[in-house]
Short mmCIF file of C-alpha atoms in Angstrom, two decimals:
data_model
loop_
_atom_site.label_atom_id
_atom_site.label_comp_id
_atom_site.label_asym_id
_atom_site.label_seq_id
_atom_site.Cartn_x
_atom_site.Cartn_y
_atom_site.Cartn_z
CA UNK A 23 -243.01 -52.67 171.60
CA UNK A 24 -243.53 -51.42 175.52
CA UNK A 25 -245.99 -53.21 177.56
CA UNK A 26 -248.21 -50.61 179.42
CA UNK A 27 -247.62 -49.91 182.68
CA UNK A 28 -251.23 -48.00 183.78
CA UNK A 29 -254.78 -49.27 182.19
CA UNK A 30 -254.73 -45.38 180.37
CA UNK A 31 -251.65 -46.41 179.14
CA UNK A 32 -253.05 -50.19 177.64
CA UNK A 33 -256.11 -47.33 176.33
CA UNK A 34 -253.35 -45.67 174.05
CA UNK A 35 -251.39 -49.18 173.09
CA UNK A 36 -255.07 -50.98 172.47
CA UNK A 37 -255.36 -47.69 170.39
CA UNK A 38 -252.33 -47.47 167.94
CA UNK A 39 -251.95 -51.33 167.98
CA UNK A 40 -256.01 -51.48 166.42
CA UNK A 41 -255.08 -51.46 162.98
CA UNK A 42 -253.03 -54.23 162.91
CA UNK A 43 -254.68 -57.06 165.35
CA UNK A 44 -256.45 -59.49 164.13
CA UNK A 45 -260.57 -59.10 164.30
CA UNK A 46 -261.31 -61.59 167.10
CA UNK A 47 -257.71 -59.88 169.42
CA UNK A 48 -259.12 -56.46 168.54
CA UNK A 49 -262.70 -57.84 170.40
CA UNK A 50 -260.71 -59.22 173.23
CA UNK A 51 -259.44 -55.69 173.62
CA UNK A 52 -261.95 -54.37 173.97
CA UNK A 53 -264.42 -56.40 175.85
CA UNK A 54 -261.39 -56.11 178.40
CA UNK A 55 -261.32 -52.12 178.45
CA UNK A 56 -265.13 -52.40 178.27
CA UNK A 57 -264.83 -54.92 181.48
CA UNK A 58 -261.53 -54.80 183.27
CA UNK A 59 -263.38 -56.52 187.11
CA UNK A 60 -263.71 -60.08 184.87
CA UNK A 61 -260.61 -59.17 183.46
CA UNK A 62 -259.10 -59.33 186.47
CA UNK A 63 -260.69 -61.80 188.46
CA UNK A 64 -261.87 -63.27 186.46
CA UNK A 65 -260.12 -66.70 184.80
CA UNK A 66 -259.14 -66.90 180.67
CA UNK A 67 -261.56 -69.07 180.17
CA UNK A 68 -264.57 -67.69 181.42
CA UNK A 69 -263.74 -63.88 180.82
CA UNK A 70 -264.20 -65.81 177.63
CA UNK A 71 -266.91 -67.73 178.13
CA UNK A 72 -269.13 -65.38 179.73
CA UNK A 73 -267.51 -63.33 176.15
CA UNK A 74 -268.97 -66.10 173.82
CA UNK A 75 -264.32 -64.51 172.20
CA UNK A 76 -262.66 -67.72 172.55
CA UNK A 77 -259.85 -67.50 174.91
CA UNK A 78 -256.88 -67.64 172.14
CA UNK A 79 -258.25 -64.34 171.35
CA UNK A 80 -257.59 -62.68 174.90
CA UNK A 81 -254.26 -64.75 174.39
CA UNK A 82 -252.83 -62.88 171.36
CA UNK A 83 -254.10 -59.96 172.52
CA UNK A 84 -252.14 -59.70 175.41
CA UNK A 85 -248.83 -60.24 173.30
CA UNK A 86 -249.33 -57.66 170.78
CA UNK A 87 -249.23 -55.18 173.47
CA UNK A 88 -246.91 -56.15 174.59
CA UNK A 89 -247.54 -58.61 177.15
CA UNK A 90 -245.78 -62.69 178.64
CA UNK A 91 -249.90 -63.59 178.60
CA UNK A 92 -253.14 -63.65 179.76
CA UNK A 93 -251.89 -63.69 183.78
CA UNK A 94 -249.57 -60.01 183.04
CA UNK A 95 -252.28 -58.67 181.78
CA UNK A 96 -254.32 -59.31 184.60
CA UNK A 97 -252.01 -58.72 187.05
CA UNK A 98 -252.80 -54.81 185.42
CA UNK A 99 -256.48 -54.33 185.78
CA UNK A 100 -256.02 -56.28 189.19
CA UNK A 101 -253.75 -53.79 190.46
CA UNK A 102 -256.48 -51.18 190.34
CA UNK A 103 -259.08 -53.20 192.84
CA UNK A 104 -255.66 -53.48 194.94
CA UNK A 105 -255.85 -49.76 195.45
CA UNK A 106 -260.13 -49.78 196.11
CA UNK A 107 -260.78 -48.65 192.40
CA UNK A 108 -264.40 -47.37 191.22
CA UNK A 109 -265.82 -49.80 189.72
CA UNK A 110 -266.32 -49.79 185.64
CA UNK A 111 -269.29 -47.34 183.70
CA UNK A 112 -270.36 -50.68 181.83
CA UNK A 113 -271.08 -52.35 185.53
CA UNK A 114 -272.16 -49.94 187.34
CA UNK A 115 -275.00 -49.64 184.56
CA UNK A 116 -275.48 -53.39 184.11
CA UNK A 117 -275.53 -53.44 187.67
CA UNK A 118 -278.73 -50.18 187.67
CA UNK A 119 -281.01 -51.81 184.79
CA UNK A 120 -280.74 -54.62 187.23
CA UNK A 121 -282.14 -52.43 189.42
CA UNK A 122 -283.99 -50.45 187.78
CA UNK A 123 -287.15 -51.80 186.41
CA UNK A 124 -289.21 -49.42 184.76
CA UNK A 125 -292.94 -51.32 185.79
CA UNK A 126 -294.60 -49.29 183.62
CA UNK A 127 -293.49 -48.37 180.78
CA UNK A 128 -296.35 -46.37 179.30
CA UNK A 129 -296.24 -43.81 182.91
CA UNK A 130 -293.81 -40.78 181.13
CA UNK A 131 -293.79 -39.53 184.95
CA UNK A 132 -291.66 -43.13 185.99
CA UNK A 133 -290.21 -42.80 182.41
CA UNK A 134 -289.14 -39.87 183.76
CA UNK A 135 -286.88 -40.77 187.11
CA UNK A 136 -285.77 -44.24 184.85
CA UNK A 137 -283.36 -42.12 182.42
CA UNK A 138 -283.43 -39.32 185.37
CA UNK A 139 -281.08 -41.85 186.79
CA UNK A 140 -279.72 -43.63 184.33
CA UNK A 141 -278.10 -39.89 183.25
CA UNK A 142 -276.56 -38.69 186.49
CA UNK A 143 -275.12 -42.55 186.61
CA UNK A 144 -273.39 -41.28 183.14
CA UNK A 145 -272.27 -37.99 184.84
CA UNK A 146 -271.43 -39.19 187.73
CA UNK A 147 -268.78 -41.88 185.49
CA UNK A 148 -267.27 -38.21 183.04
CA UNK A 149 -266.69 -36.69 186.50
CA UNK A 150 -265.02 -39.66 188.50
CA UNK A 151 -262.83 -40.55 184.64
CA UNK A 152 -262.25 -36.11 183.99
CA UNK A 153 -258.85 -36.67 184.59
CA UNK A 154 -257.97 -39.62 182.33
CA UNK A 155 -259.51 -37.49 179.52
CA UNK A 156 -256.36 -34.69 177.77
CA UNK A 157 -258.99 -31.00 177.58
CA UNK A 158 -256.28 -29.69 177.39
CA UNK A 159 -254.52 -30.33 174.63
CA UNK A 160 -257.65 -30.75 173.25
CA UNK A 161 -258.62 -26.35 173.76
CA UNK A 162 -254.82 -26.20 172.21
CA UNK A 163 -255.53 -27.61 169.15
CA UNK A 164 -259.15 -25.82 168.51
CA UNK A 165 -258.03 -22.48 169.77
CA UNK A 166 -254.57 -23.06 167.39
CA UNK A 167 -257.07 -24.34 163.73
CA UNK A 168 -258.22 -21.73 160.91
CA UNK A 169 -261.83 -23.28 161.62
CA UNK A 170 -263.64 -25.78 163.35
CA UNK A 171 -265.72 -27.78 161.66
CA UNK A 172 -268.35 -30.07 163.68
CA UNK A 173 -269.78 -33.23 162.87
CA UNK A 174 -272.57 -35.27 164.42
CA UNK A 175 -275.28 -36.91 162.02
CA UNK A 176 -277.84 -38.50 163.93
CA UNK A 177 -278.00 -39.38 167.74
CA UNK A 178 -274.96 -37.28 167.63
CA UNK A 179 -276.66 -34.15 166.08
CA UNK A 180 -277.91 -32.16 168.63
CA UNK A 181 -273.77 -32.39 170.57
CA UNK A 182 -272.60 -31.19 167.31
CA UNK A 183 -275.60 -28.48 166.61
CA UNK A 184 -274.65 -27.43 170.39
CA UNK A 185 -270.74 -27.08 169.58
CA UNK A 186 -270.35 -25.69 167.13
CA UNK A 187 -273.07 -22.68 168.33
CA UNK A 188 -270.78 -22.18 171.72
CA UNK A 189 -267.72 -22.03 169.54
CA UNK A 190 -269.20 -19.42 167.18
CA UNK A 191 -270.73 -17.95 170.61
CA UNK A 192 -266.85 -17.75 172.23
CA UNK A 193 -265.61 -16.27 169.97
CA UNK A 194 -263.79 -19.41 167.90
CA UNK A 195 -265.00 -19.04 164.45
CA UNK A 196 -267.16 -23.28 163.58
CA UNK A 197 -269.37 -23.70 161.75
CA UNK A 198 -271.29 -27.57 161.53
CA UNK A 199 -271.25 -30.17 158.44
CA UNK A 200 -275.22 -30.69 158.44
CA UNK A 201 -275.08 -33.41 154.79
CA UNK A 202 -278.93 -30.82 154.25
CA UNK A 203 -278.90 -31.61 150.61
CA UNK A 204 -277.17 -34.65 149.96
CA UNK A 205 -274.33 -32.83 150.05
CA UNK A 206 -272.49 -33.81 152.68
CA UNK A 207 -269.16 -34.52 151.11
CA UNK A 208 -268.85 -30.69 149.24
CA UNK A 209 -269.31 -29.51 152.59
CA UNK A 210 -265.86 -31.93 154.05
CA UNK A 211 -264.68 -30.08 151.42
CA UNK A 212 -264.07 -27.44 152.85
CA UNK A 213 -262.26 -28.86 154.91
CA UNK A 214 -258.44 -27.68 155.36
CA UNK A 215 -254.80 -28.92 156.00
CA UNK A 216 -254.78 -25.59 158.79
CA UNK A 217 -258.86 -26.51 160.23
CA UNK A 218 -259.56 -29.25 162.45
CA UNK A 219 -262.85 -31.51 162.24
CA UNK A 220 -264.55 -32.63 165.41
CA UNK A 221 -266.19 -35.58 164.42
CA UNK A 222 -268.72 -36.84 167.46
CA UNK A 223 -269.93 -40.51 167.07
CA UNK A 224 -271.21 -43.37 169.01
CA UNK A 225 -272.87 -46.56 168.56
CA UNK A 226 -274.69 -47.15 165.68
CA UNK A 227 -271.84 -45.51 164.00
CA UNK A 228 -273.39 -42.85 160.78
CA UNK A 229 -271.13 -44.74 158.12
CA UNK A 230 -271.79 -41.20 156.47
CA UNK A 231 -269.17 -39.95 159.89
CA UNK A 232 -266.93 -41.92 159.07
CA UNK A 233 -266.53 -41.36 155.45
CA UNK A 234 -265.41 -37.55 156.03
CA UNK A 235 -263.40 -39.02 158.26
CA UNK A 236 -261.20 -39.85 155.90
CA UNK A 237 -261.64 -37.77 154.07
CA UNK A 238 -260.87 -34.54 155.93
CA UNK A 239 -257.25 -36.71 157.29
CA UNK A 240 -256.34 -37.64 152.62
CA UNK A 241 -256.93 -33.16 153.44
CA UNK A 242 -254.23 -33.23 156.36
CA UNK A 243 -256.72 -31.99 158.23
CA UNK A 244 -256.44 -32.85 162.75
CA UNK A 245 -259.41 -34.21 164.19
CA UNK A 246 -261.19 -35.09 167.67
CA UNK A 247 -263.48 -37.87 168.07
CA UNK A 248 -265.34 -37.65 170.47
CA UNK A 249 -266.38 -41.09 171.19
CA UNK A 250 -267.08 -44.03 173.09
CA UNK A 251 -263.70 -45.64 173.12
CA UNK A 252 -260.11 -46.16 171.16
CA UNK A 253 -261.60 -48.63 169.08
CA UNK A 254 -264.34 -46.26 167.63
CA UNK A 255 -263.23 -46.86 164.02
CA UNK A 256 -264.50 -42.06 164.58
CA UNK A 257 -260.65 -43.11 166.38
CA UNK A 258 -259.47 -44.58 163.41
CA UNK A 259 -256.35 -40.78 162.40
CA UNK A 260 -257.48 -39.21 164.77
CA UNK A 261 -255.20 -36.77 166.53
CA UNK A 262 -256.80 -36.86 170.01
CA UNK A 263 -259.71 -38.86 171.38
CA UNK A 264 -262.33 -38.00 174.21
CA UNK A 265 -263.99 -40.99 175.41
CA UNK A 266 -267.43 -40.90 177.30
CA UNK A 267 -270.45 -43.15 177.77
CA UNK A 268 -272.61 -42.06 178.11
CA UNK A 269 -276.21 -44.82 180.15
CA UNK A 270 -278.47 -46.01 177.37
CA UNK A 271 -282.02 -47.21 178.12
CA UNK A 272 -285.01 -49.28 176.69
CA UNK A 273 -283.28 -49.36 173.56
CA UNK A 274 -282.01 -45.21 173.88
CA UNK A 275 -278.32 -43.19 174.76
CA UNK A 276 -278.26 -40.79 177.05
CA UNK A 277 -276.05 -36.99 175.67
CA UNK A 278 -276.00 -36.14 179.53
CA UNK A 279 -271.69 -36.27 178.99
CA UNK A 280 -271.99 -35.46 175.32
CA UNK A 281 -273.51 -33.11 176.14
CA UNK A 282 -271.62 -31.14 179.33
CA UNK A 283 -267.90 -32.42 177.56
CA UNK A 284 -268.84 -30.26 174.70
CA UNK A 285 -269.72 -27.40 177.22
CA UNK A 286 -266.67 -27.92 178.82
CA UNK A 287 -264.57 -27.56 175.45
CA UNK A 288 -266.74 -24.20 174.74
CA UNK A 289 -265.80 -22.61 178.07
CA UNK A 290 -262.72 -23.87 178.90
CA UNK A 291 -262.12 -22.35 175.33
CA UNK A 292 -263.92 -19.22 176.53
CA UNK A 293 -261.12 -19.03 179.99
CA UNK A 294 -258.20 -20.14 178.24
CA UNK A 295 -258.89 -16.48 176.18
CA UNK A 296 -260.33 -14.31 178.32
CA UNK A 297 -256.51 -15.84 180.86
CA UNK A 298 -254.67 -15.03 177.14
CA UNK A 299 -255.63 -11.51 177.46
CA UNK A 300 -258.24 -11.52 174.33
CA UNK A 301 -261.21 -9.27 175.71
CA UNK A 302 -264.32 -9.90 175.21
CA UNK A 303 -263.79 -13.19 175.42
CA UNK A 304 -266.94 -13.89 178.52
CA UNK A 305 -268.14 -11.07 177.37
CA UNK A 306 -272.34 -10.98 176.88
CA UNK A 307 -272.34 -15.15 176.00
CA UNK A 308 -275.39 -17.06 176.72
CA UNK A 309 -274.65 -20.63 176.02
#
């Protein structure tokens, strides 16, 4: 395979090669994507010690992606730093988590300030990485679908509920798969080959979401995944992956970035429809 020339190409290559990588090489790839500065600046032995993954797994992962070895992969990660790129999201979150400690978790005012800061960090990351998200293609997929089915369970339920609501508000027929009454497989059975499933899930991934993804793939429907990265099980087999990472604090994950992305898709679709001459695309919208 042709070796990736940029980090964006590397993410795509890892996503495509995910099924063929060994579990240890896949773990090494996941660590590399989440800790790009560590890969850029540390020798493989130091990275292995920090990650708990054998150095040989990083070397095999690099070779599987077309590199001669870890050193050549490392140079790919080093290039953005030499262009004074901003630190990665997970490093900023880790740094933020180390700097800001809640002295009195029983004080709701202090907790609010901490969550607000975490949400701001998440949105800054989303803003900085906006150019890497193929939003135009996502909107085209939504426009071309006969019907859009939106699925998000557990912590992702609120994002899915809002997105289904907002798409309907801008004139795009959409339904939310809720699994109400334990009928999630029956609801997913309504997804046809001309439809689109938007699946939203973040760690720990909801098992029912993964099962529905497999079910609609067998039905021939297209799938758009909103998740934390190309190695997410929700991303496997999807036509398009929109990767967002929300801040985590005290075991809770913020939904700010995921909700902002949902709003962007709905309003981006409305503006695109208006530009395309569809009257009323932005009339009386109160999303």
